[in-house]
Coordinates of C-alpha atoms and ligand atoms in Angstrom, one line a residue:
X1 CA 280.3 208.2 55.2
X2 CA 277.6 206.2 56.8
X3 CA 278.7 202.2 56.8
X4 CA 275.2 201.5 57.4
X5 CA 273.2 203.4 55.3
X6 CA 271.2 201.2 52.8
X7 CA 271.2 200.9 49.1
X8 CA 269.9 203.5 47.7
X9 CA 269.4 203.4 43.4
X10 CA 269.2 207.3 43.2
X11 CA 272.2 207.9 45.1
X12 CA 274.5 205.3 43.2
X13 CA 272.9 206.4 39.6
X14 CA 273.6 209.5 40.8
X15 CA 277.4 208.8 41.2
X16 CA 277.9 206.9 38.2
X17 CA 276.5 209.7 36.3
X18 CA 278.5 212.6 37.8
X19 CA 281.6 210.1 36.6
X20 CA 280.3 208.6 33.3
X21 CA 279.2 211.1 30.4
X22 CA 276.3 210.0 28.6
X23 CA 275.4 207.5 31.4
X24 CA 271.7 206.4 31.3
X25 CA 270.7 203.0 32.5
X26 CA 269.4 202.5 35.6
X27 CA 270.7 201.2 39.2
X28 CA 267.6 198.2 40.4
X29 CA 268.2 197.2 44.1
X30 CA 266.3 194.5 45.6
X31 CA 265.8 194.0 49.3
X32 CA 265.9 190.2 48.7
X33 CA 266.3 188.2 45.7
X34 CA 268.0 185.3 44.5
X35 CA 270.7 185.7 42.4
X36 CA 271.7 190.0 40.9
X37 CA 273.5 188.0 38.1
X38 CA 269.8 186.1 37.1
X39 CA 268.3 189.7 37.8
X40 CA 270.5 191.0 35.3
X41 CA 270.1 188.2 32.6
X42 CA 266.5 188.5 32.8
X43 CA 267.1 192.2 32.0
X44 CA 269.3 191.3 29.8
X45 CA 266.8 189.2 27.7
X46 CA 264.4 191.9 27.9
X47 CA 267.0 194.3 26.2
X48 CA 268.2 196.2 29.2
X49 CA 270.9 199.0 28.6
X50 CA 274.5 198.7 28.4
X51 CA 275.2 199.6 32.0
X52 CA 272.3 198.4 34.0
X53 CA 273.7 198.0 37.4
X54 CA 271.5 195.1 39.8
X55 CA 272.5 195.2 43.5
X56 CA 270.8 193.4 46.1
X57 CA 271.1 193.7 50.1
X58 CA 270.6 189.7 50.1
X59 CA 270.7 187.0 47.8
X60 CA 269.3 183.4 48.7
X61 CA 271.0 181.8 46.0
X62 CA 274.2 183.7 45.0
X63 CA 276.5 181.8 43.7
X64 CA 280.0 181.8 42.9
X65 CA 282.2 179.4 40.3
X66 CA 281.4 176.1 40.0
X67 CA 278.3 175.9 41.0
X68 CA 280.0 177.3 44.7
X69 CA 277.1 179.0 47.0
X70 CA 278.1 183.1 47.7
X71 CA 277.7 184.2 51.5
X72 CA 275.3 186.7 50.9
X73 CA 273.8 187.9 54.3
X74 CA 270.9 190.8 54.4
X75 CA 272.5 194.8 54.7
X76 CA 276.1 193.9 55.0
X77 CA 278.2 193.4 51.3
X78 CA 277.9 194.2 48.1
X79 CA 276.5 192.1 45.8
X80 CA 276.7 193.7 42.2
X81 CA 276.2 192.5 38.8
X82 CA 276.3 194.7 36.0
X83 CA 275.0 194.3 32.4
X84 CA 277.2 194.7 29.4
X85 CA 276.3 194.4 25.9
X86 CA 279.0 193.4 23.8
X87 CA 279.5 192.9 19.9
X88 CA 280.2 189.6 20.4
X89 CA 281.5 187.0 23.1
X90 CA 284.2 185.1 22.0
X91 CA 286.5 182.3 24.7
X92 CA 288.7 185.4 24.8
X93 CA 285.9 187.2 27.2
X94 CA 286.4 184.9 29.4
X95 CA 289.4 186.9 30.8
X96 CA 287.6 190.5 31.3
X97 CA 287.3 188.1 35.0
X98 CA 290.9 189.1 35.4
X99 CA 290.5 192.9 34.8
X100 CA 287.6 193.2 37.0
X101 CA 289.5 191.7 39.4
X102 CA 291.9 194.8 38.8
X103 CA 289.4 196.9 39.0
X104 CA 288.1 195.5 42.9
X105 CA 291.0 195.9 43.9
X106 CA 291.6 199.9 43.0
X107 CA 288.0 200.0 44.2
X108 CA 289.2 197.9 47.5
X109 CA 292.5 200.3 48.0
X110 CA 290.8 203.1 47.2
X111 CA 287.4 202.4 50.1
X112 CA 290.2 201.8 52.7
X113 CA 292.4 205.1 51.8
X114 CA 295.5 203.0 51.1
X115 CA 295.8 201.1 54.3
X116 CA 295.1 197.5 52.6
X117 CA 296.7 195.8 49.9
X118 CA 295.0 194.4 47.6
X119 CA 295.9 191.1 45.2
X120 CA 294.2 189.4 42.5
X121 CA 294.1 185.3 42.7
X122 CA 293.6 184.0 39.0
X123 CA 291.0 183.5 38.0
X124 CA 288.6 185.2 39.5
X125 CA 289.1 186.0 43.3
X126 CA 290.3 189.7 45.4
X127 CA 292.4 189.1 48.3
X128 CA 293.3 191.1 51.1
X129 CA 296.2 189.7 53.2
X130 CA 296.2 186.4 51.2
X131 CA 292.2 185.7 52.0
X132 CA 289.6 186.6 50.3
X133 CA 287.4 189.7 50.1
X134 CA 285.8 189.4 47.0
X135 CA 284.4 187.0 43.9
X136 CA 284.4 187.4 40.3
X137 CA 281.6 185.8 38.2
X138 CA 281.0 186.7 34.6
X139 CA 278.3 185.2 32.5
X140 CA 277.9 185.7 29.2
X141 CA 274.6 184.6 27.0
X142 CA 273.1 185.5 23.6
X143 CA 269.7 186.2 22.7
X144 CA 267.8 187.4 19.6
X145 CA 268.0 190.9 21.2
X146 CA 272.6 190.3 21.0
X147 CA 274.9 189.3 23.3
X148 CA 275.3 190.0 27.0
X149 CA 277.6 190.0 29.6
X150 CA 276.8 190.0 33.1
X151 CA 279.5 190.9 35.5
X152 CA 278.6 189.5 38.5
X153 CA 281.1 190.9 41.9
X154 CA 280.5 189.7 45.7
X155 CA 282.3 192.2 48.0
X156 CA 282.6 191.7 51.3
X157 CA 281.9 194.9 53.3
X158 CA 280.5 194.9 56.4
X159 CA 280.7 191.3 57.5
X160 CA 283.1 190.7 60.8
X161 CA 282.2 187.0 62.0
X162 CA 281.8 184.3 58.8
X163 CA 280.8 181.2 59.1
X164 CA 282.9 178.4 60.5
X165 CA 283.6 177.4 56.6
X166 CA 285.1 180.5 55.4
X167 CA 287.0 181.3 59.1
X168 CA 290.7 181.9 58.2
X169 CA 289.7 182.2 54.3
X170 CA 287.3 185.2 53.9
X171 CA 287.7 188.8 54.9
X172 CA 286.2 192.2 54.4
X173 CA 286.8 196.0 54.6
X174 CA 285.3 195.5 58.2
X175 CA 287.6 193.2 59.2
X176 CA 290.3 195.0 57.6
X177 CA 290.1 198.8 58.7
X178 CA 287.8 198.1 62.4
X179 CA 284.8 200.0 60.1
X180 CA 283.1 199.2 57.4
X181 CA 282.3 201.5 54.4
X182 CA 279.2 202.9 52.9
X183 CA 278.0 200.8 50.1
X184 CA 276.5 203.0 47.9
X185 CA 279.6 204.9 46.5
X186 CA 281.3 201.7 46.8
X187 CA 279.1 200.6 44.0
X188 CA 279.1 203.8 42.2
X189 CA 282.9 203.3 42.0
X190 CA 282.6 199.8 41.4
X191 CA 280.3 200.0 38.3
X192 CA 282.3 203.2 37.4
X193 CA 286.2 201.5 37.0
X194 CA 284.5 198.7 35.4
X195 CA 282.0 200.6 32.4
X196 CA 285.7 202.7 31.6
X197 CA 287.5 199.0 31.6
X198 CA 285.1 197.3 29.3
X199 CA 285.9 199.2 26.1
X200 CA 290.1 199.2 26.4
X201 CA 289.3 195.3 27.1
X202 CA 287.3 194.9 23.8
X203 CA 289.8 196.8 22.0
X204 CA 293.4 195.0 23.2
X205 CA 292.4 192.2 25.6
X206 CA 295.0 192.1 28.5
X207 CA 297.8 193.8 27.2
X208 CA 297.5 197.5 28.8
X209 CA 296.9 195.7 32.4
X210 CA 299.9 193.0 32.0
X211 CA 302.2 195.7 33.8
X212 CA 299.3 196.1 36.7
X213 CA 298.0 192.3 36.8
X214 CA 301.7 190.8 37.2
X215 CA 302.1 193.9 40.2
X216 CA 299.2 192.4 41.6
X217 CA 299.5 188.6 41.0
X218 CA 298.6 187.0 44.3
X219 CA 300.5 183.7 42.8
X220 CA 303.5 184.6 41.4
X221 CA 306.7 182.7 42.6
X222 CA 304.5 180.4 44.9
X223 CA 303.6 176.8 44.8
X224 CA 300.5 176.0 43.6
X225 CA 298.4 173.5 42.1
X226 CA 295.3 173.2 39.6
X227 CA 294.0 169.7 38.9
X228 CA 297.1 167.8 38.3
X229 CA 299.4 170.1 37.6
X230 CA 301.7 171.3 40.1
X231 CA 304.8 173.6 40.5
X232 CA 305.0 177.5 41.1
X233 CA 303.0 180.4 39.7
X234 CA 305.0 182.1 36.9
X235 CA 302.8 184.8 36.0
X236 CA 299.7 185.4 33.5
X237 CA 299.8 185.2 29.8
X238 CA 298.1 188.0 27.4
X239 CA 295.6 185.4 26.9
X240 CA 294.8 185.1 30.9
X241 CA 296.3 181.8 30.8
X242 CA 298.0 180.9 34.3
X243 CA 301.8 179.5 33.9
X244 CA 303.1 177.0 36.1
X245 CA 306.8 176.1 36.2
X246 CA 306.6 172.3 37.2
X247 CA 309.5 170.8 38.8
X248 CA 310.9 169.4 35.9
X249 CA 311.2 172.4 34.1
X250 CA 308.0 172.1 32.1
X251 CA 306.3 174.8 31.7
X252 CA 302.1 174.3 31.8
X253 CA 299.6 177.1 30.2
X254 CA 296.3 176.3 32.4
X255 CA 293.2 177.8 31.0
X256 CA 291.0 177.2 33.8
X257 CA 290.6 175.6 37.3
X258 CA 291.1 175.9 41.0
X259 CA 294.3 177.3 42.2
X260 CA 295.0 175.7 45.8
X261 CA 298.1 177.3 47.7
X262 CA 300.4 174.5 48.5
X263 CA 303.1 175.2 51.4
X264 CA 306.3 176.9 50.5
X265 CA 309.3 174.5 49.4
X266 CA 311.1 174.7 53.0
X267 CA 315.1 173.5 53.0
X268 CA 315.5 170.0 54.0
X269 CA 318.3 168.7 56.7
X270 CA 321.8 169.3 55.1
Ligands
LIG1 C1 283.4 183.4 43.2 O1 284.4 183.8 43.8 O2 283.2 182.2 43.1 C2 282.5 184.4 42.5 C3 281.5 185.0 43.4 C4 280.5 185.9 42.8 C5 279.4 186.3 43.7 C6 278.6 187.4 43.1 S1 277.5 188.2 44.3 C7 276.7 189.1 43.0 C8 276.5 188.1 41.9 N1 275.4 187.3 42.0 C9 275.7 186.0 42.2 O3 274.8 185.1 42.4 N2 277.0 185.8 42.1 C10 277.7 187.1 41.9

């Protein structure tokens, strides 16, 4: 295991092809680019494989939801987007966010041999001890050539000191276990969990991870709030809608938005 070893295409292909039978398309790693996820839509529009994995050791522009930049410093994360090519991409896709969040977070457990647990935050985020240590960001387009689905993951490996903005918020396997992992079978893995999750996904949506998602529901029973809407986190729906229980007993069905933490409901005096 060498935590600071650098990308290195054979090696991952390699990996994902000992695992995956049948597995062709290739691994691209750039030292620098902008964004893997508009590496892997340009591929994408020029009819790239199902598969195609883009990892990068730096990204100037990554970016995250909303329009949100992604911390991407040079030689110490992962930043992965992989290229899926769908039948067809329906508002139903929209959830596959959920189940790769799933899926980081085996990956996560599995890189730190069990000594972390990791949560999923709907929509889209991987927590370790309630802060964040990685990003979902899935983008899907059509061209003439079909549909495509970029899966775009930011997983914080090797970073230790983050900027003052994400102090207190962010964390990494680093941070986590005093040593950071190697990145290359960290994205073998990583694309590996995700190419055997796409097709169950396709197939029956949420419903054979409902028993794993609520298990790893980083919201669940807290109170939260998205836009407007306020109360506490009652689990996911089969659609990925989130449920909030607001204080009058109305139950809301949010299909999108931030999710900020509020405090915990504490007794008042008697
Ligand atoms: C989020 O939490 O807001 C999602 C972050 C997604 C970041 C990753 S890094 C690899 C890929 N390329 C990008 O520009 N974004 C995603």
């Amino acid at each position: 295991m060498n935590e600071r070893a650098p990308l290195d295409a054979e090696l991952v292909r390699a990996a994902i092809r000992a695992r995956v039978s049948g597995h062709a398309a290739p691994v691209v790693v750039h030292a620098t680019t902008g964004s893997t996820n508009d590496d892997a839509r340009a591929l994408a529009r020029e009819g790239a494989a199902h598969g195609t994995l883009v990892l990068a050791e730096q990204q100037t522009r990554g970016r995250g939801r909303s329009g949100n930049p992604w911390f991407s410093p040079p030689g110490e994360n992962l930043y992965a987007s992989l290229l899926l090519t769908p039948q067809s991409i329906t508002p139903a896709t929209a959830a596959f966010s959920l189940v790769v969040g799933l899926c980081v977070a085996q990956v996560v457990e599995r890189a730190c041999a069990g000594r972390v647990r990791a949560q999923v935050k709907w929509p889209n985020d991987v927590l370790v001890a309630d802060r964040k240590i990685a990003g979902v960001l899935i983008e899907g387009s059509a061209s003439a050539r079909g549909a495509s689905l970029v899966v775009g993951v930011g997983l914080n490996v090797g970073t230790r000191a983050f900027p003052p903005e994400l102090g207190g918020v962010a964390t990494s396997i680093a941070e986590e276990l005093g040593f950071a992992s190697d990145r290359n079978p960290l994205a073998a893995d990583l694309a590996v969990v995700i190419l055997e999750a796409w097709p169950a996904f396709e197939a029956a949506g949420l419903a054979p991870h409902a028993e794993e998602l609520a298990r790893r529901d980083a919201l669940r029973g807290r109170r939260v709030r998205v836009d407007e809407v306020s109360g506490v986190a009652a689990g996911i729906e089969p659609d990925g809608r989130l449920l909030i229980e607001g204080e009058g007993g109305v139950t809301t069905r949010v299909v999108a938005g931030h999710v900020e933490l509020l405090a915990p409901l504490t007794a008042g005096p008697a």
